[in-house]
Amino acid sequence: MQFDDVVIIKQAKKHDEATVITINCPDKTGLGCDLCRTILFFGLNIVRGDVSTDGKWCYIVFWVTGNLATVWSLLKNRLLEVCPSVSSANMLMFYQPESRPPKPADVFLLKFCCHDRQGLLHDVIHLLCELELVIQRVKVSTTPDGMVMDLFFVTDTRELLHTSKRKQDTYDHLKAVFMDAMISCDIEMVGPDFTACSKGPPSFIPPTITEQTFDLETMDETRHGSTHSSNGLSVTMDNSLSPAHTLVQIVCHDHKGLLYDVMRTLKDYNIQISYGRFTTKERKSCEFDLFIMQADGKKIVDPSKQSSLISRLKMEVSRPLRVVLVNRGPDTELLVANPVELCGQGRPLVFYDITLALKLLNMGIFSAEISRHLIGGREWEVYRVLLDEGGKLRVPKGKCEEAVMKKLMGW
C-alpha cells in the first residue's frame, strides 16, 4: 500500500455536503478514539461513520462537516501520525499492549503580557489553536491597572517549539494580531517534572461543588436542557446476534464530539470494535450499532460488566461535561469539568469554547486556570474562570450556564 493511501480526504464540492475521510491502516485498541479526537481538534463534526477490522487491519470512513477554514493537508498529516505504521501489521502485534509508552511531549511555558480588553483571552486562545499549540494548563490574572498576564503551559503538535524559528513565528503571529497592546511574549521549556496529571494536593474546590460537578452516578434531568441530553437516550446490549461479538446499540441526541465520547469510553474499558456504524438522523437523532469484544477476544456476558458499561455510556453520551456557576465571596466563578482519558489525553477545544461563549455574552474574565484532579477514582480536567462582573452578574446565572453548555455541546 502506498503511504498516501493510508488517509484519503475527498473534500465536499458543495457547502451542504460532507467531506469524506477514509483511513486504511493497521489496527490498534483505541484507534477510533484517537482519530475522533484529532478530527474534533480541527473543529469538525462527524455526521456518519463506518468502522470494520479483520483483527489486524482496519478500514474506517468518516463523513465530516463544519469548519470551512480547515487546512485539509494538515489534518491528513495529523491523522497519519495517529495511525500505526504499516510494518506493525506484519509483526502480529494487534491488540497487544505497547512495550514502551510513547515519549511525553515537551511542555513549554508561554508568558503573554498585554493590555486588557473584552474578549482578549479567547482571541489569544484562538491564535494558539491556529498555531497548533495545545494548552495543557493555564493561569490568567488581571492587574488593577488593566494589564493581563497569561501563563500558558503548552505542547506543540508540530514538535518544533524548541527551535528559535518556531518561537519567533509564534511571537510574530501574536504581535500581528495584538500589535501595540502586546507588552511581551516569552517562551521557555519547563522541567521534566511537569506532568499532565496533578497528583498533588488539588486546588481548593468546596466539597459541595465537587459533589455537584463530579458525581458520576447522578444524572440531573432538570439542568442544562434535558430535552437535549436525556430524552430518547437508549443503550442496549445483545449477545444473540453474533457468535463472537456483543452488539451495543445506542440511540441519543447529537452533540459536538459525540462519537469521540463513545470511542473514548470504549477505549478506557479496553473494548475493541470489530464492526461499527454511526449515523445522524433527522432532528439530530443519532444511532450506533457496534459489534464489540473484550481484550481477551470474548463477548461481554457478565451482567455486572454489562451494567457498568451501559451506565458509563449513558453518562458520557448524555453529560460528557459539567458546567456550574458558584459564588466565591462577592465574586462569581464558572467551573467546567470533563473526564480525562486513561491515557492522559483531554477533550480538545474546551477552553476555546468556554471563552468564546463568555465573549459572546460580553462577560469579562478576571482570572482563569486549568488543573487536573483525581475525584471519584477518575481524573478530571477542571476549568475555573473568575468572572469580572463587578460583584453582580449582568447575565442571569441559568442563562450563562446554558450558553456555555450549548457552546461546548454544539447546540
Protein backbone atom coordinates (compact mmCIF):
# COMPACT_ATOMS: atom_id res chain seq x y z
CA MET A 1 0.00 0.00 0.00
CA GLN A 2 1.24 3.48 -0.82
CA PHE A 3 1.77 5.81 2.13
CA ASP A 4 -0.60 8.36 0.57
CA ASP A 5 -3.39 5.75 0.58
CA VAL A 6 -3.46 5.38 4.37
CA VAL A 7 -5.54 8.56 4.74
CA ILE A 8 -7.61 9.84 1.81
CA ILE A 9 -9.70 13.01 2.09
CA LYS A 10 -12.35 13.73 -0.51
CA GLN A 11 -13.45 17.31 0.01
CA ALA A 12 -17.10 18.27 -0.34
CA LYS A 13 -17.96 20.10 -3.55
CA LYS A 14 -20.98 21.88 -2.08
CA HIS A 15 -21.44 23.63 1.24
CA ASP A 16 -24.27 21.27 2.27
CA GLU A 17 -22.27 18.12 1.55
CA ALA A 18 -19.93 16.24 3.85
CA THR A 19 -16.22 15.73 3.32
CA VAL A 20 -15.31 12.02 3.31
CA ILE A 21 -12.22 10.85 5.23
CA THR A 22 -11.06 7.28 4.55
CA ILE A 23 -8.46 5.58 6.77
CA ASN A 24 -6.95 2.22 5.82
CA CYS A 25 -4.22 1.07 8.21
CA PRO A 26 -3.17 -1.50 10.84
CA ASP A 27 -5.50 -1.56 13.82
CA LYS A 28 -4.87 -0.94 17.50
CA THR A 29 -7.12 -0.68 20.51
CA GLY A 30 -8.38 2.89 20.84
CA LEU A 31 -7.51 3.94 17.29
CA GLY A 32 -11.06 5.20 16.69
CA CYS A 33 -10.85 7.39 19.79
CA ASP A 34 -7.52 8.88 18.73
CA LEU A 35 -8.81 9.65 15.23
CA CYS A 36 -12.01 11.24 16.55
CA ARG A 37 -10.03 13.38 18.99
CA THR A 38 -7.86 14.66 16.14
CA ILE A 39 -10.89 15.48 13.98
CA LEU A 40 -12.55 17.26 16.92
CA PHE A 41 -9.40 19.34 17.47
CA PHE A 42 -9.83 20.69 13.93
CA GLY A 43 -13.36 21.87 14.78
CA LEU A 44 -15.11 19.32 12.56
CA ASN A 45 -18.31 17.37 13.26
CA ILE A 46 -18.57 13.68 12.36
CA VAL A 47 -22.07 13.10 10.99
CA ARG A 48 -21.57 9.50 9.92
CA GLY A 49 -19.00 6.77 10.44
CA ASP A 50 -18.24 3.17 9.43
CA VAL A 51 -15.57 1.03 11.11
CA SER A 52 -14.51 -2.53 10.29
CA THR A 53 -11.49 -4.69 11.10
CA ASP A 54 -10.37 -8.27 10.48
CA GLY A 55 -8.40 -8.36 13.71
CA LYS A 56 -5.28 -6.98 12.11
CA TRP A 57 -6.16 -4.32 9.55
CA CYS A 58 -8.92 -1.73 9.80
CA TYR A 59 -10.94 0.31 7.36
CA ILE A 60 -12.63 3.48 8.65
CA VAL A 61 -14.73 6.08 6.86
CA PHE A 62 -15.85 9.36 8.44
CA TRP A 63 -18.23 11.89 6.91
CA VAL A 64 -17.45 15.31 8.43
CA THR A 65 -18.91 18.82 8.26
CA GLY A 66 -18.13 22.15 9.88
CA ASN A 67 -15.03 24.30 9.84
CA LEU A 68 -14.80 25.89 6.38
CA ALA A 69 -11.27 27.08 7.09
CA THR A 70 -9.91 23.56 7.63
CA VAL A 71 -6.44 23.02 6.22
CA TRP A 72 -7.07 19.52 4.88
CA SER A 73 -3.43 18.72 4.16
CA LEU A 74 -2.60 19.48 7.79
CA LEU A 75 -5.47 17.33 9.04
CA LYS A 76 -4.25 14.48 6.85
CA ASN A 77 -0.77 14.72 8.38
CA ARG A 78 -2.17 14.68 11.91
CA LEU A 79 -4.34 11.63 11.15
CA LEU A 80 -1.32 9.86 9.63
CA GLU A 81 0.59 10.46 12.85
CA VAL A 82 -2.18 8.70 14.80
CA CYS A 83 -2.25 5.62 12.53
CA PRO A 84 0.06 2.71 13.38
CA SER A 85 2.85 2.10 10.90
CA VAL A 86 2.20 -0.40 8.14
CA SER A 87 5.08 -2.54 9.40
CA SER A 88 3.26 -3.14 12.69
CA ALA A 89 0.61 -5.18 10.86
CA ASN A 90 3.27 -7.62 9.72
CA MET A 91 4.52 -8.14 13.27
CA LEU A 92 1.18 -9.51 14.54
CA MET A 93 1.12 -7.01 17.38
CA PHE A 94 -2.59 -6.23 17.12
CA TYR A 95 -4.37 -5.98 20.48
CA GLN A 96 -1.13 -6.39 22.39
CA PRO A 97 -0.10 -3.60 24.76
CA GLU A 98 2.73 -1.42 23.58
CA SER A 99 6.06 -2.49 25.06
CA ARG A 100 7.07 1.09 25.63
CA PRO A 101 4.76 4.02 26.25
CA PRO A 102 5.15 6.96 23.86
CA LYS A 103 7.55 9.67 24.90
CA PRO A 104 5.69 12.53 26.63
CA ALA A 105 5.57 15.72 24.61
CA ASP A 106 7.82 18.56 25.71
CA VAL A 107 5.93 21.23 27.66
CA PHE A 108 6.65 24.93 27.20
CA LEU A 109 5.66 27.94 29.27
CA LEU A 110 4.34 30.80 27.13
CA LYS A 111 4.21 34.07 29.10
CA PHE A 112 1.99 36.61 27.41
CA CYS A 113 1.55 40.12 28.80
CA CYS A 114 -0.91 42.54 27.21
CA HIS A 115 -3.24 45.46 27.86
CA ASP A 116 -6.64 44.05 28.76
CA ARG A 117 -9.76 44.32 26.62
CA GLN A 118 -13.06 42.50 26.21
CA GLY A 119 -12.61 39.02 24.70
CA LEU A 120 -8.82 39.14 24.89
CA LEU A 121 -8.37 35.66 26.38
CA HIS A 122 -10.46 33.99 23.70
CA ASP A 123 -8.57 35.82 20.94
CA VAL A 124 -5.25 34.57 22.35
CA ILE A 125 -6.55 31.01 22.61
CA HIS A 126 -7.90 31.18 19.06
CA LEU A 127 -4.47 32.14 17.78
CA LEU A 128 -2.70 29.40 19.78
CA CYS A 129 -5.11 26.84 18.32
CA GLU A 130 -4.33 28.07 14.81
CA LEU A 131 -0.64 27.61 15.60
CA GLU A 132 -1.37 24.03 16.80
CA LEU A 133 -0.22 24.77 20.33
CA VAL A 134 -2.22 22.61 22.73
CA ILE A 135 -2.94 24.22 26.10
CA GLN A 136 -2.25 21.82 28.98
CA ARG A 137 -2.52 24.29 31.86
CA VAL A 138 -3.19 28.00 32.12
CA LYS A 139 -3.01 30.72 34.74
CA VAL A 140 -4.57 34.05 33.81
CA SER A 141 -4.60 37.11 36.03
CA THR A 142 -5.54 40.77 35.65
CA THR A 143 -3.77 43.61 37.48
CA PRO A 144 -5.57 46.66 38.87
CA ASP A 145 -4.01 48.86 36.18
CA GLY A 146 -5.57 46.84 33.34
CA MET A 147 -2.65 44.57 32.46
CA VAL A 148 -3.14 40.86 31.78
CA MET A 149 -0.52 38.22 32.45
CA ASP A 150 -1.35 34.89 30.79
CA LEU A 151 0.76 31.84 31.61
CA PHE A 152 0.08 29.04 29.13
CA PHE A 153 1.67 25.61 29.55
CA VAL A 154 1.52 24.24 26.03
CA THR A 155 2.69 21.36 23.89
CA ASP A 156 3.47 21.76 20.22
CA THR A 157 1.71 19.42 17.80
CA ARG A 158 4.44 20.16 15.27
CA GLU A 159 7.17 19.42 17.89
CA LEU A 160 9.17 22.48 16.83
CA LEU A 161 8.71 24.95 19.68
CA HIS A 162 12.22 24.25 20.94
CA THR A 163 13.58 25.93 17.80
CA SER A 164 14.22 29.65 17.53
CA LYS A 165 12.29 29.83 14.25
CA ARG A 166 9.10 28.36 15.74
CA LYS A 167 9.34 30.63 18.80
CA GLN A 168 9.82 33.69 16.61
CA ASP A 169 6.93 32.63 14.38
CA THR A 170 4.66 32.36 17.43
CA TYR A 171 5.77 35.78 18.64
CA ASP A 172 5.21 37.33 15.22
CA HIS A 173 1.69 35.92 14.95
CA LEU A 174 0.73 37.29 18.36
CA LYS A 175 2.31 40.66 17.58
CA ALA A 176 0.50 40.90 14.23
CA VAL A 177 -2.88 40.44 15.95
CA PHE A 178 -2.41 42.44 19.16
CA MET A 179 0.11 44.99 17.86
CA ASP A 180 0.97 47.73 20.36
CA ALA A 181 -1.34 46.26 23.01
CA MET A 182 1.09 43.36 23.41
CA ILE A 183 3.76 44.14 26.00
CA SER A 184 5.82 40.95 25.95
CA CYS A 185 5.81 37.31 24.94
CA ASP A 186 8.37 34.79 26.21
CA ILE A 187 8.57 31.05 25.57
CA GLU A 188 10.69 28.59 27.54
CA MET A 189 10.73 24.85 28.10
CA VAL A 190 9.65 23.68 31.55
CA GLY A 191 11.33 20.93 33.54
CA PRO A 192 10.66 17.20 33.21
CA ASP A 193 8.74 17.21 36.50
CA PHE A 194 5.76 18.80 34.78
CA THR A 195 3.08 16.15 34.10
CA ALA A 196 -0.38 16.37 32.63
CA CYS A 197 -1.98 14.97 35.77
CA SER A 198 -1.75 16.90 39.01
CA LYS A 199 -1.21 14.13 41.56
CA GLY A 200 -0.50 16.52 44.37
CA PRO A 201 -2.97 18.40 46.56
CA PRO A 202 -5.69 19.84 44.33
CA SER A 203 -6.66 23.47 44.23
CA PHE A 204 -9.40 24.42 46.67
CA ILE A 205 -12.81 23.28 45.45
CA PRO A 206 -15.62 23.32 48.03
CA PRO A 207 -16.93 19.78 48.77
CA THR A 208 -20.48 20.71 47.76
CA ILE A 209 -19.26 21.91 44.39
CA THR A 210 -17.20 18.77 43.93
CA GLU A 211 -20.27 16.64 44.54
CA GLN A 212 -22.46 18.68 42.19
CA THR A 213 -19.87 18.83 39.46
CA PHE A 214 -18.28 15.39 39.53
CA ASP A 215 -20.98 12.98 40.71
CA LEU A 216 -20.76 10.12 38.20
CA GLU A 217 -23.84 8.28 39.34
CA THR A 218 -26.49 11.02 39.34
CA MET A 219 -27.98 12.38 36.14
CA ASP A 220 -29.79 15.63 36.86
CA GLU A 221 -32.62 15.76 34.35
CA THR A 222 -33.56 19.33 35.21
CA ARG A 223 -30.30 21.08 34.33
CA HIS A 224 -28.83 22.21 31.02
CA GLY A 225 -31.76 21.27 28.80
CA SER A 226 -32.74 17.67 29.48
CA THR A 227 -34.60 17.67 26.17
CA HIS A 228 -31.19 17.74 24.51
CA SER A 229 -29.37 15.23 26.69
CA SER A 230 -31.55 12.56 28.25
CA ASN A 231 -34.85 12.34 26.35
CA GLY A 232 -34.74 9.50 23.83
CA LEU A 233 -31.48 8.07 25.23
CA SER A 234 -31.19 4.29 24.94
CA VAL A 235 -28.20 1.96 25.37
CA THR A 236 -28.75 -1.79 24.93
CA MET A 237 -26.60 -4.92 24.61
CA ASP A 238 -27.39 -8.13 22.74
CA ASN A 239 -25.34 -11.32 22.60
CA SER A 240 -27.73 -13.31 20.40
CA LEU A 241 -26.95 -11.81 17.01
CA SER A 242 -23.28 -12.77 16.69
CA PRO A 243 -21.35 -15.85 17.81
CA ALA A 244 -18.25 -13.83 18.64
CA HIS A 245 -19.39 -10.28 19.44
CA THR A 246 -21.65 -8.29 21.71
CA LEU A 247 -23.87 -5.84 19.86
CA VAL A 248 -24.16 -2.43 21.52
CA GLN A 249 -26.92 -0.17 20.19
CA ILE A 250 -27.15 3.48 21.19
CA VAL A 251 -29.86 5.98 20.31
CA CYS A 252 -29.32 9.52 21.56
CA HIS A 253 -29.35 13.22 20.70
CA ASP A 254 -26.37 14.54 18.78
CA HIS A 255 -23.74 16.84 20.25
CA LYS A 256 -20.28 18.03 19.31
CA GLY A 257 -17.80 15.22 19.87
CA LEU A 258 -20.45 12.53 20.38
CA LEU A 259 -18.53 9.83 18.51
CA TYR A 260 -15.39 10.80 20.43
CA ASP A 261 -17.27 10.38 23.74
CA VAL A 262 -18.40 6.88 22.80
CA MET A 263 -14.98 5.87 21.48
CA ARG A 264 -13.03 7.17 24.49
CA THR A 265 -15.37 5.31 26.84
CA LEU A 266 -14.82 2.03 24.99
CA LYS A 267 -11.07 2.69 24.89
CA ASP A 268 -10.95 3.25 28.66
CA TYR A 269 -12.79 -0.06 29.14
CA ASN A 270 -10.28 -1.74 26.79
CA ILE A 271 -13.11 -2.69 24.45
CA GLN A 272 -12.37 -3.46 20.82
CA ILE A 273 -14.76 -2.65 17.96
CA SER A 274 -14.77 -5.21 15.15
CA TYR A 275 -17.52 -3.52 13.20
CA GLY A 276 -19.44 -0.34 13.83
CA ARG A 277 -21.77 2.14 12.20
CA PHE A 278 -22.76 5.62 13.34
CA THR A 279 -25.41 7.74 11.63
CA THR A 280 -27.09 11.07 12.26
CA LYS A 281 -30.80 11.10 11.55
CA GLU A 282 -33.32 13.93 11.22
CA ARG A 283 -33.76 16.26 14.19
CA LYS A 284 -30.20 15.47 15.33
CA SER A 285 -31.03 11.95 16.50
CA CYS A 286 -28.05 9.57 16.34
CA GLU A 287 -27.84 5.80 16.15
CA PHE A 288 -24.91 3.46 16.84
CA ASP A 289 -24.55 -0.24 16.01
CA LEU A 290 -21.27 -1.53 17.44
CA PHE A 291 -20.09 -5.15 17.42
CA ILE A 292 -17.55 -5.31 20.23
CA MET A 293 -15.49 -7.74 22.28
CA GLN A 294 -13.26 -7.63 25.32
CA ALA A 295 -9.46 -7.58 25.22
CA ASP A 296 -9.46 -11.38 25.61
CA GLY A 297 -11.49 -11.70 22.40
CA LYS A 298 -14.69 -12.77 24.16
CA LYS A 299 -18.19 -11.34 24.39
CA ILE A 300 -19.35 -9.34 27.38
CA VAL A 301 -21.57 -11.86 29.18
CA ASP A 302 -21.03 -10.87 32.81
CA PRO A 303 -24.18 -8.93 33.85
CA SER A 304 -22.17 -6.66 36.16
CA LYS A 305 -19.76 -5.74 33.35
CA GLN A 306 -22.68 -5.12 31.01
CA SER A 307 -24.40 -2.89 33.56
CA SER A 308 -21.20 -0.96 34.28
CA LEU A 309 -20.50 -0.27 30.60
CA ILE A 310 -24.12 0.68 29.86
CA SER A 311 -24.22 3.11 32.79
CA ARG A 312 -20.93 4.72 31.75
CA LEU A 313 -22.01 5.06 28.13
CA LYS A 314 -25.28 6.69 29.19
CA MET A 315 -23.42 9.16 31.37
CA GLU A 316 -20.79 10.07 28.78
CA VAL A 317 -23.33 10.39 25.97
CA SER A 318 -25.84 12.49 27.93
CA ARG A 319 -23.48 14.53 30.12
CA PRO A 320 -19.88 14.50 28.89
CA LEU A 321 -19.09 17.84 30.56
CA ARG A 322 -20.19 19.59 33.76
CA VAL A 323 -20.92 23.32 33.94
CA VAL A 324 -21.84 25.26 37.08
CA LEU A 325 -21.62 28.85 38.34
CA VAL A 326 -20.77 29.26 42.03
CA ASN A 327 -20.33 32.16 44.39
CA ARG A 328 -16.80 32.85 45.57
CA GLY A 329 -17.25 35.52 48.20
CA PRO A 330 -18.61 38.59 46.43
CA ASP A 331 -17.50 37.22 43.05
CA THR A 332 -18.80 34.54 40.70
CA GLU A 333 -16.76 31.63 39.39
CA LEU A 334 -17.53 29.40 36.43
CA LEU A 335 -16.49 25.76 36.81
CA VAL A 336 -16.34 23.43 33.84
CA ALA A 337 -15.09 19.85 34.09
CA ASN A 338 -14.63 16.94 31.74
CA PRO A 339 -13.16 13.46 32.31
CA VAL A 340 -9.65 12.72 31.10
CA GLU A 341 -8.89 9.56 29.15
CA LEU A 342 -6.83 6.91 30.94
CA CYS A 343 -4.01 7.66 28.50
CA GLY A 344 -3.91 11.24 29.84
CA GLN A 345 -5.46 12.98 26.84
CA GLY A 346 -8.15 15.60 27.45
CA ARG A 347 -11.04 16.78 25.32
CA PRO A 348 -9.90 19.29 22.66
CA LEU A 349 -11.01 22.94 22.47
CA VAL A 350 -12.91 23.07 25.80
CA PHE A 351 -11.21 26.27 26.93
CA TYR A 352 -11.71 27.72 23.45
CA ASP A 353 -15.48 27.15 23.64
CA ILE A 354 -15.74 28.45 27.22
CA THR A 355 -14.02 31.73 26.41
CA LEU A 356 -15.96 32.11 23.16
CA ALA A 357 -19.29 31.68 24.99
CA LEU A 358 -18.31 34.29 27.58
CA LYS A 359 -17.12 36.67 24.86
CA LEU A 360 -20.47 36.37 23.06
CA LEU A 361 -22.23 37.11 26.36
CA ASN A 362 -19.98 40.17 26.75
CA MET A 363 -18.79 38.86 30.13
CA GLY A 364 -15.32 39.78 31.35
CA ILE A 365 -12.75 37.32 32.73
CA PHE A 366 -10.67 38.42 35.71
CA SER A 367 -8.66 35.22 36.14
CA ALA A 368 -8.67 31.64 34.88
CA GLU A 369 -6.82 28.41 35.40
CA ILE A 370 -6.83 24.79 34.23
CA SER A 371 -5.87 21.96 36.55
CA ARG A 372 -6.41 18.23 36.89
CA HIS A 373 -7.84 16.40 39.88
CA LEU A 374 -8.40 12.80 40.91
CA ILE A 375 -12.01 12.69 42.07
CA GLY A 376 -14.19 9.63 42.48
CA GLY A 377 -11.39 7.39 41.18
CA ARG A 378 -11.19 9.30 37.88
CA GLU A 379 -9.05 12.11 36.59
CA TRP A 380 -10.88 15.31 35.67
CA GLU A 381 -9.75 18.41 33.83
CA VAL A 382 -11.18 21.41 35.67
CA TYR A 383 -11.53 24.89 34.17
CA ARG A 384 -12.02 27.65 36.73
CA VAL A 385 -12.92 31.10 35.43
CA LEU A 386 -13.41 34.03 37.80
CA LEU A 387 -15.77 36.43 36.10
CA ASP A 388 -15.08 40.15 36.03
CA GLU A 389 -18.63 41.38 36.58
CA GLY A 390 -18.13 43.97 39.32
CA GLY A 391 -19.74 41.85 42.02
CA LYS A 392 -23.06 41.40 40.19
CA LEU A 393 -23.85 39.23 37.19
CA ARG A 394 -25.28 41.15 34.24
CA VAL A 395 -26.43 37.84 32.74
CA PRO A 396 -28.71 35.53 34.77
CA LYS A 397 -26.90 32.52 36.22
CA GLY A 398 -29.03 29.99 34.36
CA LYS A 399 -28.60 31.77 31.05
CA CYS A 400 -24.82 31.89 31.46
CA GLU A 401 -24.59 28.17 32.32
CA GLU A 402 -26.85 27.31 29.41
CA ALA A 403 -24.87 29.43 26.94
CA VAL A 404 -21.57 27.82 27.95
CA MET A 405 -23.04 24.31 27.81
CA LYS A 406 -24.62 24.91 24.41
CA LYS A 407 -21.34 26.18 23.00
CA LEU A 408 -19.46 23.16 24.40
CA MET A 409 -22.05 20.73 23.06
CA GLY A 410 -22.52 22.45 19.69
CA TRP A 411 -26.27 23.00 20.18
